[in-house]
Amino acid sequence: MTEVSCAPYAGWERCLHIQHNDIKLIITLDVGPRVLSCRFRDKPNLFCEFPEQLGKLTGDDYMLFGGHRLWHAPEDERRSYCPDFDPVEYEWHDPVLRLVQLPEATTRIQKALELHFQPGNRVLVRHKLSNRGLWPVELAPWAATLMAAHSRGIIPQEEYRPHPEALAPARSLTLWHYTRMNDPRVYWGNRFIELREDSSVKQKMKFGAMNKQGWAACWNHQTLFIKSFAFDSSATYADMGCNYETFTMPGFLEIESLGPLAVLEPQASVSHDEVWHLWPCEELPEAQDEDALATVLDPYLAELQMPAG
């Protein structure tokens, strides 16, 4: 069952409060689009919020605000940080919520989110980019979720296969200039890679991967959040082949999935889907105990619903 109401939140007057089974989402209509809050039952917000930006309606610079957002890749200072202070239009046709912003002033790309509320504690989130300009643009939909402090992000490694049975590479791994392989927040395991938020480590950290298994997990507040997404082996992905990226700095952990690169003709659109799954999960073994971690994760992974490619 899904209930939708409109009420103030965090300094913004027009916000949708959505109760879907055990999940509560809050989405502002005054700026964005942003899914500001995602809570499971009576737990704290799984998403990060930036208190100094909440309630803002104007500004000269781009503001993250927090929560979940839609960007278009590859990242560039001129295209990625276009302020989105305009009000968001919405349509609610049970069980689908559609959110649309005005086209960006500089790029003429229009962003839209569709939330399809599914049985159980699942939400399919469709990220749609439309070219309202006069010339083709190459881009990829980029779904970025800012998770709260103390979050643990987990992605799968590819299946182990011995040499010489497997001679071809299994996946690509993309590193940024500021990525440090010995960063204490990262665990490079045989079965999983984990990146956790730790505010005592002041540097920034990012890596990306070709994630063929199509899922990424985040654990915090005794809740397991898993997003699933498609991988197309015939497609070209941004950032040296990434359909998944993750970033952290003090205060938040970002988990991001990307659709394939596409040349978007004027008035054409492209979309990229994620399915969000939430479960109660009181404890999660440490990353170094990979067998125990797999034992806990496997029953949840068996219930994943994958979006169509």
Coordinates of C-alpha atoms in Angstrom, one line a residue:
M1 CA 0.0 0.0 0.0
T2 CA 1.3 3.5 -0.9
E3 CA 0.1 6.7 0.7
V4 CA 1.1 10.1 -0.6
S5 CA 0.7 13.5 1.1
C6 CA 2.2 17.0 0.8
A7 CA 3.7 18.8 3.8
P8 CA 6.8 20.9 4.6
Y9 CA 10.2 19.3 5.3
A10 CA 13.7 20.6 6.1
G11 CA 12.7 24.2 5.3
W12 CA 10.9 23.5 2.0
E13 CA 7.2 24.0 2.0
R14 CA 6.2 21.6 -0.8
C15 CA 7.5 18.1 -0.1
L16 CA 5.9 14.7 -0.9
H17 CA 5.8 12.3 2.0
I18 CA 5.4 8.8 0.7
Q19 CA 4.7 5.7 2.8
H20 CA 5.2 2.5 0.9
N21 CA 4.8 -0.6 3.1
D22 CA 7.8 -0.3 5.5
I23 CA 9.6 2.5 3.4
K24 CA 9.1 6.2 3.9
L25 CA 10.4 8.6 1.2
I26 CA 10.4 12.4 1.2
I27 CA 10.8 14.3 -2.0
T28 CA 11.0 18.1 -2.3
L29 CA 9.0 19.8 -5.1
D30 CA 10.6 23.2 -4.5
V31 CA 14.0 22.3 -6.0
G32 CA 15.6 19.3 -7.6
P33 CA 14.4 16.7 -8.3
R34 CA 15.8 15.0 -5.1
V35 CA 14.7 12.1 -3.0
L36 CA 15.8 13.6 0.3
S37 CA 15.0 10.9 2.7
C38 CA 14.7 7.2 2.7
R39 CA 13.8 5.5 6.0
F40 CA 13.0 1.9 6.8
R41 CA 10.2 1.7 9.5
D42 CA 11.3 3.9 12.4
K43 CA 15.0 4.0 11.6
P44 CA 17.0 7.2 10.8
N45 CA 17.4 8.5 7.3
L46 CA 19.6 6.2 5.2
F47 CA 20.4 9.2 2.9
C48 CA 22.8 12.0 3.8
E49 CA 21.4 15.6 4.1
F50 CA 23.5 18.8 4.1
P51 CA 21.9 21.0 6.8
E52 CA 23.4 24.2 5.6
Q53 CA 21.8 23.7 2.2
L54 CA 18.3 22.5 3.2
G55 CA 15.5 24.9 2.5
K56 CA 17.5 26.9 0.0
L57 CA 15.6 28.2 -3.0
T58 CA 18.3 30.3 -4.7
G59 CA 22.0 30.5 -5.1
D60 CA 24.8 31.1 -7.5
D61 CA 26.4 27.6 -7.1
Y62 CA 25.2 24.1 -7.5
M63 CA 24.0 22.5 -4.2
L64 CA 23.8 18.8 -3.6
F65 CA 21.2 19.2 -0.9
G66 CA 21.6 15.5 -0.2
G67 CA 19.7 12.3 -1.0
H68 CA 19.3 10.8 -4.4
R69 CA 19.7 12.8 -7.6
L70 CA 20.1 12.3 -11.4
W71 CA 23.1 13.6 -13.3
H72 CA 24.4 13.0 -16.8
A73 CA 27.9 11.6 -17.3
P74 CA 30.7 12.1 -17.9
E75 CA 31.3 14.6 -15.1
D76 CA 32.4 18.0 -16.1
E77 CA 32.4 21.3 -14.1
R78 CA 30.4 23.1 -16.8
R79 CA 27.7 20.4 -17.4
S80 CA 27.4 18.6 -14.1
Y81 CA 27.1 21.6 -11.7
C82 CA 24.2 23.5 -13.3
P83 CA 22.0 24.8 -10.3
D84 CA 18.6 23.2 -10.1
F85 CA 16.6 25.6 -7.9
D86 CA 13.5 25.6 -10.1
P87 CA 10.3 24.0 -8.8
V88 CA 9.6 20.4 -9.8
E89 CA 6.4 19.3 -11.5
Y90 CA 4.9 16.0 -10.5
E91 CA 2.2 13.5 -11.4
W92 CA 0.9 10.8 -9.2
H93 CA -0.9 7.9 -10.8
D94 CA -0.9 5.1 -8.3
P95 CA 1.6 3.3 -8.1
V96 CA 3.8 5.6 -10.2
L97 CA 5.1 9.1 -9.2
R98 CA 6.7 11.2 -12.0
L99 CA 8.9 14.2 -11.3
V100 CA 10.1 16.6 -14.0
Q101 CA 12.4 19.6 -13.8
L102 CA 12.7 22.4 -16.3
P103 CA 15.5 22.0 -18.9
E104 CA 18.9 23.0 -17.6
A105 CA 19.7 26.5 -18.7
T106 CA 23.1 25.8 -20.1
T107 CA 22.9 22.2 -21.3
R108 CA 19.2 22.1 -22.3
I109 CA 19.0 18.6 -20.8
Q110 CA 15.8 17.9 -18.9
K111 CA 15.8 15.5 -16.0
A112 CA 12.9 13.4 -14.8
L113 CA 12.5 10.7 -12.2
E114 CA 9.8 8.1 -12.1
L115 CA 9.2 6.0 -9.0
H116 CA 7.3 2.8 -9.5
F117 CA 6.2 1.4 -6.2
Q118 CA 6.4 -2.4 -6.3
P119 CA 5.1 -5.2 -4.0
G120 CA 7.2 -5.6 -0.8
N121 CA 9.8 -3.0 0.1
R122 CA 10.9 -2.3 -3.4
V123 CA 10.9 0.8 -5.6
L124 CA 11.9 0.9 -9.3
V125 CA 13.5 4.3 -10.0
R126 CA 13.6 5.4 -13.6
H127 CA 16.1 8.1 -14.5
K128 CA 15.2 9.9 -17.7
L129 CA 17.2 12.5 -19.7
S130 CA 15.7 14.4 -22.6
N131 CA 17.6 16.7 -25.0
R132 CA 15.7 20.0 -25.4
G133 CA 18.5 21.6 -27.3
L134 CA 19.3 22.1 -30.9
W135 CA 22.1 19.6 -31.5
P136 CA 23.0 16.0 -30.5
V137 CA 24.6 15.4 -27.1
E138 CA 26.6 12.4 -25.9
L139 CA 25.8 11.5 -22.4
A140 CA 24.8 8.7 -20.0
P141 CA 22.2 8.7 -17.2
W142 CA 23.9 8.7 -13.8
A143 CA 22.0 7.8 -10.7
A144 CA 23.8 9.0 -7.6
T145 CA 22.7 8.3 -4.0
L146 CA 24.3 10.0 -1.1
M147 CA 24.2 7.6 1.9
A148 CA 24.5 8.9 5.5
A149 CA 27.6 8.9 7.7
H150 CA 28.9 5.5 8.9
S151 CA 27.5 3.7 5.8
R152 CA 29.2 0.6 4.4
G153 CA 29.1 0.2 0.7
I154 CA 29.7 -3.3 -0.8
I155 CA 30.0 -4.4 -4.5
P156 CA 30.6 -8.0 -5.7
Q157 CA 33.9 -9.1 -7.2
E158 CA 33.6 -11.2 -10.4
E159 CA 33.6 -15.0 -10.0
Y160 CA 37.0 -16.5 -9.4
R161 CA 38.3 -18.7 -12.2
P162 CA 41.8 -20.2 -12.2
H163 CA 44.5 -19.7 -14.9
P164 CA 44.6 -21.1 -17.6
E165 CA 40.9 -21.7 -17.5
A166 CA 40.3 -17.9 -17.7
L167 CA 42.7 -16.0 -19.9
A168 CA 40.5 -12.9 -20.7
P169 CA 40.1 -10.1 -18.1
A170 CA 37.1 -10.3 -15.8
R171 CA 36.3 -6.6 -15.4
S172 CA 37.7 -3.0 -15.5
L173 CA 38.5 -1.0 -12.4
T174 CA 38.8 2.8 -12.8
L175 CA 40.8 4.9 -10.5
W176 CA 40.8 8.7 -10.1
H177 CA 43.9 10.9 -9.5
Y178 CA 43.0 11.2 -5.9
T179 CA 42.3 7.5 -5.4
R180 CA 44.8 5.9 -3.0
M181 CA 44.9 2.1 -3.1
N182 CA 46.0 1.9 0.5
D183 CA 43.1 4.1 1.8
P184 CA 42.0 2.5 5.1
R185 CA 38.3 2.9 4.2
V186 CA 38.6 0.4 1.4
Y187 CA 38.8 -3.4 1.6
W188 CA 39.8 -5.1 -1.6
G189 CA 38.5 -8.6 -1.0
N190 CA 38.3 -11.8 -3.1
R191 CA 34.5 -11.9 -3.1
F192 CA 33.6 -8.3 -2.3
I193 CA 35.0 -4.8 -2.4
E194 CA 33.9 -2.5 0.5
L195 CA 34.2 1.2 0.9
R196 CA 33.0 2.7 4.1
E197 CA 32.4 6.3 5.3
D198 CA 34.8 7.3 8.1
S199 CA 34.9 10.9 9.1
S200 CA 38.3 10.5 10.8
V201 CA 39.8 10.1 7.3
K202 CA 39.8 13.5 5.7
Q203 CA 40.8 12.7 2.1
K204 CA 38.4 12.0 -0.7
M205 CA 38.2 8.6 -2.3
K206 CA 36.6 7.3 -5.5
F207 CA 36.7 4.3 -7.7
G208 CA 34.5 2.8 -10.5
A209 CA 34.0 -0.7 -11.9
M210 CA 32.4 -2.7 -14.6
N211 CA 29.8 -4.3 -12.4
K212 CA 28.5 -7.2 -14.4
Q213 CA 26.5 -8.7 -11.5
G214 CA 24.4 -5.5 -11.4
W215 CA 24.0 -4.8 -7.7
A216 CA 25.5 -2.7 -4.9
A217 CA 24.7 -2.9 -1.2
C218 CA 24.8 -0.3 1.6
W219 CA 24.4 -1.1 5.3
N220 CA 23.6 1.4 8.0
H221 CA 21.1 1.8 10.9
Q222 CA 20.5 -1.9 11.0
T223 CA 19.1 -1.7 7.4
L224 CA 20.3 -3.3 4.2
F225 CA 19.8 -1.1 1.1
I226 CA 20.5 -2.8 -2.2
K227 CA 20.2 -1.2 -5.6
S228 CA 20.1 -3.4 -8.7
F229 CA 20.8 -2.2 -12.3
A230 CA 21.4 -3.6 -15.7
F231 CA 24.7 -4.3 -17.4
D232 CA 24.9 -4.4 -21.2
S233 CA 28.1 -6.2 -22.5
S234 CA 27.6 -4.6 -26.0
A235 CA 27.4 -1.0 -24.7
T236 CA 30.0 1.6 -24.1
Y237 CA 30.1 3.1 -20.6
A238 CA 31.6 6.4 -19.4
D239 CA 34.8 6.7 -17.3
M240 CA 36.7 3.8 -18.9
G241 CA 33.9 1.4 -18.8
C242 CA 32.1 2.0 -15.5
N243 CA 28.4 1.2 -14.8
Y244 CA 29.1 1.6 -11.1
E245 CA 31.0 4.2 -9.1
T246 CA 31.4 5.0 -5.5
F247 CA 32.9 8.1 -3.7
T248 CA 33.4 9.1 -0.1
M249 CA 34.6 12.0 2.0
P250 CA 33.9 12.9 5.6
G251 CA 30.1 12.8 6.2
F252 CA 28.8 10.7 3.4
L253 CA 29.2 7.7 1.0
E254 CA 28.0 7.9 -2.5
I255 CA 26.8 4.9 -4.5
E256 CA 26.2 5.4 -8.1
S257 CA 25.0 3.4 -11.2
L258 CA 25.3 4.6 -14.8
G259 CA 23.6 3.7 -18.0
P260 CA 25.4 3.3 -21.3
L261 CA 26.7 6.3 -23.2
A262 CA 24.3 7.4 -25.9
V263 CA 24.2 10.2 -28.6
L264 CA 20.9 11.9 -27.8
E265 CA 19.4 13.7 -30.7
P266 CA 17.2 16.8 -30.2
Q267 CA 13.9 15.9 -28.5
A268 CA 15.0 12.4 -27.9
S269 CA 15.2 10.7 -24.5
V270 CA 17.1 8.0 -22.7
S271 CA 16.4 6.2 -19.4
H272 CA 18.2 4.1 -16.8
D273 CA 16.5 2.1 -14.1
E274 CA 17.5 1.0 -10.6
V275 CA 15.4 -1.1 -8.2
W276 CA 15.8 -0.2 -4.6
H277 CA 15.4 -3.0 -2.1
L278 CA 15.3 -2.5 1.7
W279 CA 15.4 -5.2 4.5
P280 CA 16.0 -5.1 8.2
C281 CA 19.5 -6.4 8.9
E282 CA 20.7 -6.1 12.5
E283 CA 24.3 -7.1 12.0
L284 CA 26.7 -7.4 9.1
P285 CA 30.0 -9.3 9.4
E286 CA 33.2 -7.4 8.8
A287 CA 34.4 -7.2 5.3
Q288 CA 37.5 -9.3 6.1
D289 CA 35.3 -12.3 7.0
E290 CA 34.0 -12.8 3.4
D291 CA 32.5 -16.2 4.0
A292 CA 30.4 -14.9 6.8
L293 CA 29.5 -11.8 4.9
A294 CA 28.4 -13.9 1.9
T295 CA 26.3 -16.1 4.2
V296 CA 24.4 -13.1 5.4
L297 CA 24.0 -11.4 1.9
D298 CA 23.1 -14.5 -0.2
P299 CA 19.5 -14.8 1.0
Y300 CA 18.9 -11.1 0.2
L301 CA 20.6 -11.3 -3.2
A302 CA 18.4 -14.3 -4.1
E303 CA 15.4 -12.0 -3.8
L304 CA 16.7 -9.2 -6.0
Q305 CA 14.6 -8.0 -8.8
M306 CA 16.7 -6.8 -11.8
P307 CA 15.5 -4.0 -14.1
A308 CA 15.3 -4.8 -17.8
G309 CA 18.4 -3.9 -19.8

